[in-house]
CSV table of C-alpha atoms in Angstrom, one decimal:
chain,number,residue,atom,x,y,z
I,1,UNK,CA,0.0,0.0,0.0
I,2,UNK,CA,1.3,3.7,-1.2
I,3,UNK,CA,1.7,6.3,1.5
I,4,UNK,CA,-0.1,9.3,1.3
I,5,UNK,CA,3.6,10.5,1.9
I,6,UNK,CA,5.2,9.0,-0.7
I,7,UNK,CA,2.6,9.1,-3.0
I,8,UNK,CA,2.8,13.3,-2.9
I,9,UNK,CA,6.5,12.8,-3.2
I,10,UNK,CA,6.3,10.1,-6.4
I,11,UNK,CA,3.8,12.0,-8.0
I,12,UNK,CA,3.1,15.5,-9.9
I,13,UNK,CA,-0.3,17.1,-9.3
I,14,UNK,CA,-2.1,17.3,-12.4
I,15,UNK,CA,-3.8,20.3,-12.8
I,16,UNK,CA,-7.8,20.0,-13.5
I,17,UNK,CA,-8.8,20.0,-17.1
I,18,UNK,CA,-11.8,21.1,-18.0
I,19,UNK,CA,-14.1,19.0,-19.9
I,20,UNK,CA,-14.4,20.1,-23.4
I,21,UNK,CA,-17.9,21.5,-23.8
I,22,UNK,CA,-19.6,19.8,-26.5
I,23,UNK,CA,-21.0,21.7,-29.5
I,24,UNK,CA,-24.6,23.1,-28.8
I,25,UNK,CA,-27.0,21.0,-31.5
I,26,UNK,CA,-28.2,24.1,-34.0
I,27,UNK,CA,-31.9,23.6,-34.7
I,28,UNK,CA,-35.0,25.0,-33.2
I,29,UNK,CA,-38.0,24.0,-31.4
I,30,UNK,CA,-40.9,23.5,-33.9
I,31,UNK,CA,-43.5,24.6,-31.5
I,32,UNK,CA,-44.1,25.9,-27.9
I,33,UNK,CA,-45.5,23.5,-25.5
I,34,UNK,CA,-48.0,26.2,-23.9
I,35,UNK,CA,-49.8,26.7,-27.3
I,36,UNK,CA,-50.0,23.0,-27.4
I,37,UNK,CA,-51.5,22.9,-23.5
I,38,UNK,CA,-53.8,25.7,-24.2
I,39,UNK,CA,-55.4,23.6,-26.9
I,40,UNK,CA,-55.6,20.8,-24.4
I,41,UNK,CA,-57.0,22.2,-21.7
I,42,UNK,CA,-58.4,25.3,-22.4
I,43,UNK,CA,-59.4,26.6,-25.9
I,44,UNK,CA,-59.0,23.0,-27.5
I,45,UNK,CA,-62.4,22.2,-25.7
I,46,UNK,CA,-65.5,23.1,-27.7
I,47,UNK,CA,-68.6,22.1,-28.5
I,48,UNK,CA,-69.5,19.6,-31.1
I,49,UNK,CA,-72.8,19.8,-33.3
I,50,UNK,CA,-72.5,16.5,-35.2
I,51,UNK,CA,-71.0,12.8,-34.7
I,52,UNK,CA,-68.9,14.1,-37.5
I,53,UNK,CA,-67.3,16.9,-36.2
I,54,UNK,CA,-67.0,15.0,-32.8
I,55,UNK,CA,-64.8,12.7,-34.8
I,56,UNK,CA,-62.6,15.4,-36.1
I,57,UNK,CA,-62.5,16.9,-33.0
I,58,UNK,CA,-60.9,13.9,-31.5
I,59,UNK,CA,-58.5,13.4,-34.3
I,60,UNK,CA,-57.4,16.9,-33.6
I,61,UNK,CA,-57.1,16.2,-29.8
I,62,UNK,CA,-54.8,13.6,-30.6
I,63,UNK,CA,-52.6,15.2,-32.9
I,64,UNK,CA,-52.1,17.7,-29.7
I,65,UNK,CA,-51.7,14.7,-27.6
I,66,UNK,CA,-48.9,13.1,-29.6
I,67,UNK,CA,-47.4,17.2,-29.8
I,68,UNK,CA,-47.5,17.1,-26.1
I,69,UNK,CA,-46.2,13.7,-25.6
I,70,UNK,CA,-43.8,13.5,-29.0
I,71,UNK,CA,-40.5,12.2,-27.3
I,72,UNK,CA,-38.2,14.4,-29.6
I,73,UNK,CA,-39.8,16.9,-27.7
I,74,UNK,CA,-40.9,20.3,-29.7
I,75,UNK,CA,-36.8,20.3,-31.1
I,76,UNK,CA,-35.9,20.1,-34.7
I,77,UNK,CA,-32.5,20.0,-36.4
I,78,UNK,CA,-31.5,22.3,-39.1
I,79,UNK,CA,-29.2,22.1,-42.4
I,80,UNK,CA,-26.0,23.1,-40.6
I,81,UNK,CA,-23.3,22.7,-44.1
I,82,UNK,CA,-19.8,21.0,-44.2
I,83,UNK,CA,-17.5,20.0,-46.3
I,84,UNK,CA,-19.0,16.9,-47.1
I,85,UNK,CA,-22.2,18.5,-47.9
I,86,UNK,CA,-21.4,21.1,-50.1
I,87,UNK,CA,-19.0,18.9,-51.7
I,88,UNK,CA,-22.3,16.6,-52.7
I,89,UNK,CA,-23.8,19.9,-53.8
I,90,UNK,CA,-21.0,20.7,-56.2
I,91,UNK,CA,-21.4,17.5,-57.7
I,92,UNK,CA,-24.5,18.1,-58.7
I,93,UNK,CA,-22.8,19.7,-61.7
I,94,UNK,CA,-22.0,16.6,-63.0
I,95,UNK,CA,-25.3,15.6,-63.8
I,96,UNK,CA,-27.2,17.9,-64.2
I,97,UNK,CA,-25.0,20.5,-65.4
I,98,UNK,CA,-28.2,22.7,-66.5
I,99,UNK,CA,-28.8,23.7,-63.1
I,100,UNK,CA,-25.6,25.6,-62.4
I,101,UNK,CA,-26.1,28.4,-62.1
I,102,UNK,CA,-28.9,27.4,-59.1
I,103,UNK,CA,-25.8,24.8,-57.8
I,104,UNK,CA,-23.8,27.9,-57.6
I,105,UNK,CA,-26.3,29.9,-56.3
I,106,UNK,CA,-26.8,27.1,-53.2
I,107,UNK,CA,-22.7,26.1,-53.1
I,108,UNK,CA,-22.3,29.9,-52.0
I,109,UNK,CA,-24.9,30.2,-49.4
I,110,UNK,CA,-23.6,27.3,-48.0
I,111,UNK,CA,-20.2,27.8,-47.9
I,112,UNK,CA,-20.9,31.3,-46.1
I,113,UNK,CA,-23.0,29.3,-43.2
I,114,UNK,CA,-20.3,26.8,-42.8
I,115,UNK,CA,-17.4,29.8,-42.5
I,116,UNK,CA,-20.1,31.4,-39.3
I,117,UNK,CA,-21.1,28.0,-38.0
I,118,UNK,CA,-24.8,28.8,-39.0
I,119,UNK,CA,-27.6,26.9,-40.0
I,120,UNK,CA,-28.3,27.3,-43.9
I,121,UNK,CA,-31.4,29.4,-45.3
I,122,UNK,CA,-32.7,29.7,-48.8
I,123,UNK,CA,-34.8,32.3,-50.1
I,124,UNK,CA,-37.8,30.5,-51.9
I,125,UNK,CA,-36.2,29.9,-55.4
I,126,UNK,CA,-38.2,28.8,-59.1
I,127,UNK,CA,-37.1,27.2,-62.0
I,128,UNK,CA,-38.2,28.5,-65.2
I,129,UNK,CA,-38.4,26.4,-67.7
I,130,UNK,CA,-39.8,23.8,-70.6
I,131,UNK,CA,-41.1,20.6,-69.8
I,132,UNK,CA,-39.1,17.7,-69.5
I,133,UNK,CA,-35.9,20.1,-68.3
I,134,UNK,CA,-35.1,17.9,-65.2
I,135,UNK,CA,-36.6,20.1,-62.7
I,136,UNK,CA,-38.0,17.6,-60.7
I,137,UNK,CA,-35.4,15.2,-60.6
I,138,UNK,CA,-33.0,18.5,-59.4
I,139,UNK,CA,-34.7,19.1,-56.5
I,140,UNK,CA,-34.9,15.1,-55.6
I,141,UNK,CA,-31.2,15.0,-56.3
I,142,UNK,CA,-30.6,18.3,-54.2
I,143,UNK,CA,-32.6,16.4,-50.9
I,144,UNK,CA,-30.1,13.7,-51.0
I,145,UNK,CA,-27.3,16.2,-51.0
I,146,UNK,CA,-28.8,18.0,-48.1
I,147,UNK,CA,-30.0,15.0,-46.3
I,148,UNK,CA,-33.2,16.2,-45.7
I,149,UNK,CA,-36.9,15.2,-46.7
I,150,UNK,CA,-38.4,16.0,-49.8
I,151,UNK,CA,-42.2,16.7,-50.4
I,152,UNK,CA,-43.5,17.6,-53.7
I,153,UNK,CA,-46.9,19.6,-53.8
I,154,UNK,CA,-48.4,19.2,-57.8
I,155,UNK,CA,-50.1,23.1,-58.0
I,156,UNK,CA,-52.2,21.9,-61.1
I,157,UNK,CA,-54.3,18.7,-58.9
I,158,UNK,CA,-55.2,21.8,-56.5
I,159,UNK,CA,-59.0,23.1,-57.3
I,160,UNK,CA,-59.2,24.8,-53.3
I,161,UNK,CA,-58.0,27.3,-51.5
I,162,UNK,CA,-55.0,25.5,-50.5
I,163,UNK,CA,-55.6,22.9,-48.2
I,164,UNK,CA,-52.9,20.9,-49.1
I,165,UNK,CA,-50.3,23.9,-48.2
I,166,UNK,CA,-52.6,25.1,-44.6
I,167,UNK,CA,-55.0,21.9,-44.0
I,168,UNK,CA,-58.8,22.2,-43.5
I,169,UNK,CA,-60.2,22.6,-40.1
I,170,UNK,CA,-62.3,20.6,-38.1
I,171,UNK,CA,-65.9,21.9,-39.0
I,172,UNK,CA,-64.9,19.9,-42.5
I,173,UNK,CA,-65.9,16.9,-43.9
I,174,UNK,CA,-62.6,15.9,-44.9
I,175,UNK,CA,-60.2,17.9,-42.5
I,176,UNK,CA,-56.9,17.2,-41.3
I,177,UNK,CA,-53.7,18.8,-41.0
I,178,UNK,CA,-51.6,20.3,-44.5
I,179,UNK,CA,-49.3,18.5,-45.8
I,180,UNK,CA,-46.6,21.3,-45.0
I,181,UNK,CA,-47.6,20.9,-40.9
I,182,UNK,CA,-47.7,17.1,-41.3
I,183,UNK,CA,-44.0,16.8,-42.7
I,184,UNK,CA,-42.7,19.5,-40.3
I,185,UNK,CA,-44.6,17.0,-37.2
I,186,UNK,CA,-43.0,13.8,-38.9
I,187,UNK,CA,-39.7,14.9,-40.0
I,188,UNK,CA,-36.6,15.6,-37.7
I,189,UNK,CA,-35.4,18.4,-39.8
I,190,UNK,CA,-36.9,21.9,-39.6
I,191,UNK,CA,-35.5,22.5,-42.9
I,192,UNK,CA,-37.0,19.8,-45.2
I,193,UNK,CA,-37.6,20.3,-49.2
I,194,UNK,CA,-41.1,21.5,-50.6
I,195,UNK,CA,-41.1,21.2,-54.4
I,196,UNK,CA,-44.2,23.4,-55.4
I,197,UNK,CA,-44.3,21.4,-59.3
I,198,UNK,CA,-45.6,23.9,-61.8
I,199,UNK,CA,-46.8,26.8,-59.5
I,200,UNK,CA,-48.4,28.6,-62.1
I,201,UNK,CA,-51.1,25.8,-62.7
I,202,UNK,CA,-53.6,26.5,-60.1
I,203,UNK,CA,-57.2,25.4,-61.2
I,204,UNK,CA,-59.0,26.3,-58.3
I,205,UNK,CA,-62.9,26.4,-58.9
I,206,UNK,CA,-63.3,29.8,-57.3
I,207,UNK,CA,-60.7,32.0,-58.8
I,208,UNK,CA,-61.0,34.7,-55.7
I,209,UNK,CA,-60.1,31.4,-53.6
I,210,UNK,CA,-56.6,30.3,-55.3
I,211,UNK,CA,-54.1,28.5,-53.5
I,212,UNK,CA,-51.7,30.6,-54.5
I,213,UNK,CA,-52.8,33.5,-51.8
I,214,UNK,CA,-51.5,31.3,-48.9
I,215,UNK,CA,-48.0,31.3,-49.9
I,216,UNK,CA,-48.0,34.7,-49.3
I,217,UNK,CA,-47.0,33.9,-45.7
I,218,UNK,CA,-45.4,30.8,-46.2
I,219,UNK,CA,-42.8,32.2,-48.8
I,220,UNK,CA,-42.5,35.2,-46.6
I,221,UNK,CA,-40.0,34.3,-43.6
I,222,UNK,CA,-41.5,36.3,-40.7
I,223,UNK,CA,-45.0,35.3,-41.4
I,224,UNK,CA,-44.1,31.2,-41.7
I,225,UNK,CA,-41.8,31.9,-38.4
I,226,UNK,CA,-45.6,31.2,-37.1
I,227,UNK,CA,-47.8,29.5,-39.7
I,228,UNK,CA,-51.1,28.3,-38.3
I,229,UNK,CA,-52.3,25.5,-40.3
I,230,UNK,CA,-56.2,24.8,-40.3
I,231,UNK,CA,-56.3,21.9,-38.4
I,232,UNK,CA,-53.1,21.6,-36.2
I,233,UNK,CA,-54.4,25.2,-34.9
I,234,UNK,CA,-51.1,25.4,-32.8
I,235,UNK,CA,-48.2,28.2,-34.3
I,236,UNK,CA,-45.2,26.3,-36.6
I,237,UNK,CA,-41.7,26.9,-37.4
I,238,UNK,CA,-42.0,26.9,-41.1
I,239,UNK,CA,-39.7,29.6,-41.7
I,240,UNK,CA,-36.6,27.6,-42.6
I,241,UNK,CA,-38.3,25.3,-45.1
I,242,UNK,CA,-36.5,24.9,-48.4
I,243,UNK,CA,-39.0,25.9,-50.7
I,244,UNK,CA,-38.2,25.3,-55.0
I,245,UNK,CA,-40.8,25.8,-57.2
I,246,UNK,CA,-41.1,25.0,-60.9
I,247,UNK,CA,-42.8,26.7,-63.8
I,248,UNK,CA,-43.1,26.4,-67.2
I,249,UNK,CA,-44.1,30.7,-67.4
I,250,UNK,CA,-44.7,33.4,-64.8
I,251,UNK,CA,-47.1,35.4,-66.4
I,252,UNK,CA,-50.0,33.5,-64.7
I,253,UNK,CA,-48.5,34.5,-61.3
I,254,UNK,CA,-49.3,37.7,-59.3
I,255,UNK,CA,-46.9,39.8,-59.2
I,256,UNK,CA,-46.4,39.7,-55.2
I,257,UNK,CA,-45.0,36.1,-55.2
I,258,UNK,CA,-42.9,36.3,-58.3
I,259,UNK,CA,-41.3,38.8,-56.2
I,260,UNK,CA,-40.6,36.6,-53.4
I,261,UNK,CA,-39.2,33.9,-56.0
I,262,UNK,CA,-35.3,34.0,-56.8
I,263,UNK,CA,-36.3,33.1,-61.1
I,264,UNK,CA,-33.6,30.7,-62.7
I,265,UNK,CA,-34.3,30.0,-66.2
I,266,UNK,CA,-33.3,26.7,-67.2
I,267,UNK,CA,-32.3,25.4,-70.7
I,268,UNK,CA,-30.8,22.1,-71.8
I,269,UNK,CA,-27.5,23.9,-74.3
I,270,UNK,CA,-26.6,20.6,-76.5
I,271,UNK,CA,-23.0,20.1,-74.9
I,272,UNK,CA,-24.7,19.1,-71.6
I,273,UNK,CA,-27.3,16.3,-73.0
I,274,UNK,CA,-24.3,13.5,-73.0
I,275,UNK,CA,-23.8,13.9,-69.4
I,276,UNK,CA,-26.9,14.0,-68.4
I,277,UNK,CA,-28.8,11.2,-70.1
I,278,UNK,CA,-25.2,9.2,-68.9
I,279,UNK,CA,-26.3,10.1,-65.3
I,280,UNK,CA,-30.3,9.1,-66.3
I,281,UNK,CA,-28.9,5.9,-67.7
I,282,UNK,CA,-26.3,5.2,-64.9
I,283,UNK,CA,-29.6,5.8,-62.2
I,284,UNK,CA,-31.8,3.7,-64.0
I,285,UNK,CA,-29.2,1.3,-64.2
I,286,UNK,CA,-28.5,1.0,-60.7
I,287,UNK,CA,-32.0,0.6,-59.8
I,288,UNK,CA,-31.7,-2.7,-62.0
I,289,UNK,CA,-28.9,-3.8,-59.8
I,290,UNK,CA,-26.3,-2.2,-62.5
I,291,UNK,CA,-27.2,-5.2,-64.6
I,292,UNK,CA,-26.1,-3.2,-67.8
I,293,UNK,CA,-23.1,-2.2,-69.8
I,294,UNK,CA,-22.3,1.6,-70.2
I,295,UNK,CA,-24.0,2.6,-73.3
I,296,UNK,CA,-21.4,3.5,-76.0
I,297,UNK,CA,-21.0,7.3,-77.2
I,298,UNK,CA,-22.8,6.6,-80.8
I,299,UNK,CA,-26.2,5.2,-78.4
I,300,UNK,CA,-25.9,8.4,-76.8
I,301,UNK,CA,-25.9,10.6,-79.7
I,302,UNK,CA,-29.4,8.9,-81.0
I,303,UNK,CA,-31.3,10.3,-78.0
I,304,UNK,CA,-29.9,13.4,-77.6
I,305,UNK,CA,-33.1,14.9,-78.7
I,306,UNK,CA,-35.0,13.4,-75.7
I,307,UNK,CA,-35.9,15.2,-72.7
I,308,UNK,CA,-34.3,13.8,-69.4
I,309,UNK,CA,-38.2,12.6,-68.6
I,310,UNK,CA,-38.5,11.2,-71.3
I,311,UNK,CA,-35.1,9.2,-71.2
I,312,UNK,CA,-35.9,8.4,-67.4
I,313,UNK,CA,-38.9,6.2,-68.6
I,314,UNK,CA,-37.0,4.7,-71.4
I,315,UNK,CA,-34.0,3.0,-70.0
I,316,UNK,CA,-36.0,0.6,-67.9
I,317,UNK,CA,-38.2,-0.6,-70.4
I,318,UNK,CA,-35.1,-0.7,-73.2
I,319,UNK,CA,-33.1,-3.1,-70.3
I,320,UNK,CA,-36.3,-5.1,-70.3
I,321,UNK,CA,-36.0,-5.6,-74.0
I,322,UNK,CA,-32.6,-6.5,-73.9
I,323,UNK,CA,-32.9,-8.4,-70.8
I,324,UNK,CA,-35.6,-10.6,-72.5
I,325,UNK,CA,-32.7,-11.4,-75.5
I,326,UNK,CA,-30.1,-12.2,-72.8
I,327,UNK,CA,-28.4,-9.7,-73.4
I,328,UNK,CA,-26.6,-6.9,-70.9
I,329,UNK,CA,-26.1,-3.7,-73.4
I,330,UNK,CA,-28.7,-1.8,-74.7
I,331,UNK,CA,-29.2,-1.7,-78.6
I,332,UNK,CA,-30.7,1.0,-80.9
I,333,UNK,CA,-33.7,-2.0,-81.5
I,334,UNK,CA,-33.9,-2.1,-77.8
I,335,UNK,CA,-34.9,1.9,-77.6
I,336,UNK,CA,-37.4,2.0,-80.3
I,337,UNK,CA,-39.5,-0.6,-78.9
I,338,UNK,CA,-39.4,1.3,-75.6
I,339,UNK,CA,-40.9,4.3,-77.3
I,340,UNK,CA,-43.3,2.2,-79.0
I,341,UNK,CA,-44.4,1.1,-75.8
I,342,UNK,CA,-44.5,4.6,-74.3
I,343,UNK,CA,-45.9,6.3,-77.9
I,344,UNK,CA,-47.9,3.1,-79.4
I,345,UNK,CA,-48.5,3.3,-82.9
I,346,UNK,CA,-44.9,5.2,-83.6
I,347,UNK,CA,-43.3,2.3,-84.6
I,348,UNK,CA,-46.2,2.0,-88.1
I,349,UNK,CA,-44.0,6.1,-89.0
I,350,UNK,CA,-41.6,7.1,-91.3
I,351,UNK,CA,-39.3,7.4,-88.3
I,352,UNK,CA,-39.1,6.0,-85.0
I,353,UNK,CA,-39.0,8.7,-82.8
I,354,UNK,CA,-35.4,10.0,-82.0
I,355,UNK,CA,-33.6,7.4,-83.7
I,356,UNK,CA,-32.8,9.5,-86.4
I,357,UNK,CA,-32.8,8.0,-89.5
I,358,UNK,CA,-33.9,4.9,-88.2
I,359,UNK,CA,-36.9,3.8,-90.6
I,360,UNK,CA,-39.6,1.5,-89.4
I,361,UNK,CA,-38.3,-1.8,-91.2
I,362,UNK,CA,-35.1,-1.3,-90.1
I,363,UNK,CA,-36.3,-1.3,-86.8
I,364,UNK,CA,-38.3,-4.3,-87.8
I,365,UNK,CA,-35.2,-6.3,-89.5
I,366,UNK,CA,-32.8,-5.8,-86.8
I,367,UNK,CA,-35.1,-6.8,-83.9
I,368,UNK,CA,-36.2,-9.9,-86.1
I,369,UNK,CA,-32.1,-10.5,-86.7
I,370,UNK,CA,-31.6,-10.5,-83.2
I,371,UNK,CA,-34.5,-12.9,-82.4
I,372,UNK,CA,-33.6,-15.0,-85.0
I,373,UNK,CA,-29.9,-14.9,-83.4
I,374,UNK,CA,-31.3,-15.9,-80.1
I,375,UNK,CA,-33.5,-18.5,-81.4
I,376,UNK,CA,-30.1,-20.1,-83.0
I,377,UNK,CA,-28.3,-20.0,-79.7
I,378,UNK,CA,-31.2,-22.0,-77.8
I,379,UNK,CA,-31.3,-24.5,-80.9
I,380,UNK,CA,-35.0,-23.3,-82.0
């Protein structure tokens, strides 16, 4: 046994370090708790005049309930960039080098909230442009670089006021909470992605009703610091939301939110189309199990002309074409009978689609070459 004495004379104090203090989480809670008790136990209680709305009623309690009793607590994470992240942002170049300027756009917001330590935040942004331009698939692909949720919001199936964007309140038939509230409840991330796919197509059957008079507060970041949805009835955090909205033209839009819109216009320049129906074929690809060898330059010339949608419904029923020859490449043959399937009655035309050059018989002979080939193999 040591001592006391010679354990002070074998021995150097060590001076007390202290503890590094871990980094406080950035985020922000989503809600406050009071609201949510108020609604419980004081102006949640009302009267109800049908079975109905008795049923709503109690659907809404319990959303408020599982507020109140939500173990994450009212706390939600935010897009805090690194060099990870906004190196997956820069690659977004690669494939979809049409959206630069908007990669650009993001890669120096985020670079300047990595240099403070801050959370990231995105004025509402919109992507002008033709149909078929990649838009959607962007703002999928930009999700995955954030690491955040994604929620797309189709503007042209909406004939209300907006109850998809600020839900529909208990008196209703059909009420429940917006789909904006709902993925802010569900999601840990207070800064998830809200695709608004062609904004300008609003059908609403009362025009003095249009959706589009809602996103007044949402796209406007002190109002959505506390947006009230319909049916949650309880002040959200909606302010950091990610919003990116798509349009084919503005004109239809009042002038008050094309002002609070950050405009890109988009166009496919013919130098980019290789690299980006390479990156359509390569994810279609992988979804197959990468089953399929790289298509050759000359493939890639023939559907230049395509849109990227267009090519993104293609490849997999091309490989399935091929697959059903047992073969792993994908053949000219192999392309036009996936248009035919998409466009039926293009293969009976001068030209098959974008194969160009390509005449109908052609097609015809080569596909019935490579049966016949296939046929030979199996001894038929």
């Amino acid at each position: 046994m040591t001592s006391k004495t010679s354990r002070a004379r074998g021995t150097r104090a060590v001076p007390a370090v202290p503890p590094v203090p871990l980094a406080e989480p950035i985020g922000l809670h989503l809600f406050d708790y009071r609201d949510v008790d108020r609604r419980l136990h004081g102006d949640g209680i009302m009267t109800t005049t049908s079975d109905e709305e008795g049923h709503a009623q109690a659907r809404q309690r319990a959303l408020w309930n599982r507020l109140y009793q939500d173990e994450r607590g009212s706390w939600r994470s935010l897009i805090v960039p690194d060099a990870e992240m906004i190196a997956r942002l820069a690659a977004l170049d690669r494939i979809c080098p049409q959206f630069a300027a908007v990669t650009a756009w993001i890669v120096r917001a985020a670079t300047l909230a990595m240099a403070g330590g801050q959370p990231l935040r995105l004025d509402p942004c919109v992507l002008l442009g033709a149909p078929g331009t990649g838009k959607s698939y962007y703002a999928h692909r930009l999700s995955q670089a954030f690491g955040v949720s994604r929620l797309t919001i189709p503007m042209n199936l909406m004939t209300d006021r907006g109850t998809w964007f600020s839900g529909l309140a208990p008196i209703w038939r059909a009420s429940g909470p917006g789909k904006v509230a709902q993925l802010l409840i569900d999601s840990s991330c207070a800064s998830p992605v809200i695709v608004i796919d062609e904004i300008e197509k609003a059908s609403p059957i009362n025009p003095s009703e249009t959706p589009i008079n809602v996103l007044h507060s949402l796209l406007e970041r002190e109002n959505a610091s506390r947006f009230t949805d319909e049916f949650v009835e309880v002040p959200l955090r909606a302010d950091h939301i990610i919003w990116i909205a798509t349009a084919n033209d503005l004109s239809p839009l009042p002038a008050s939110i094309v002002d609070r819109l950050i405009a890109f216009e988009i166009t496919l320049e013919p130098g980019q189309m290789q690299a980006i129906q390479r990156s359509l074929f390569d994810e279609a690809n992988t979804a197959t199990g990468s089953l399929f060898a790289a298509p050759t330059d000359a493939l890639l010339e023939e559907v230049l002309a395509q849109t990227p949608r267009a090519m993104s419904r293609l490849w997999p029923i091309a490989f399935g074409f091929a697959c059903m020859e047992g073969r792993r490449h994908v053949t000219r043959a192999d392309l036009a009978q996936a248009q035919a399937v998409l466009r039926p009655g293009s293969a009976g035309k001068g030209r098959i689609g974008f194969l160009s050059g390509m005449k109908a018989k052609g097609m015809i002979a080569e596909t019935a070459r490579a049966s016949y080939g296939s046929e030979a193999r199996r001894g038929g």
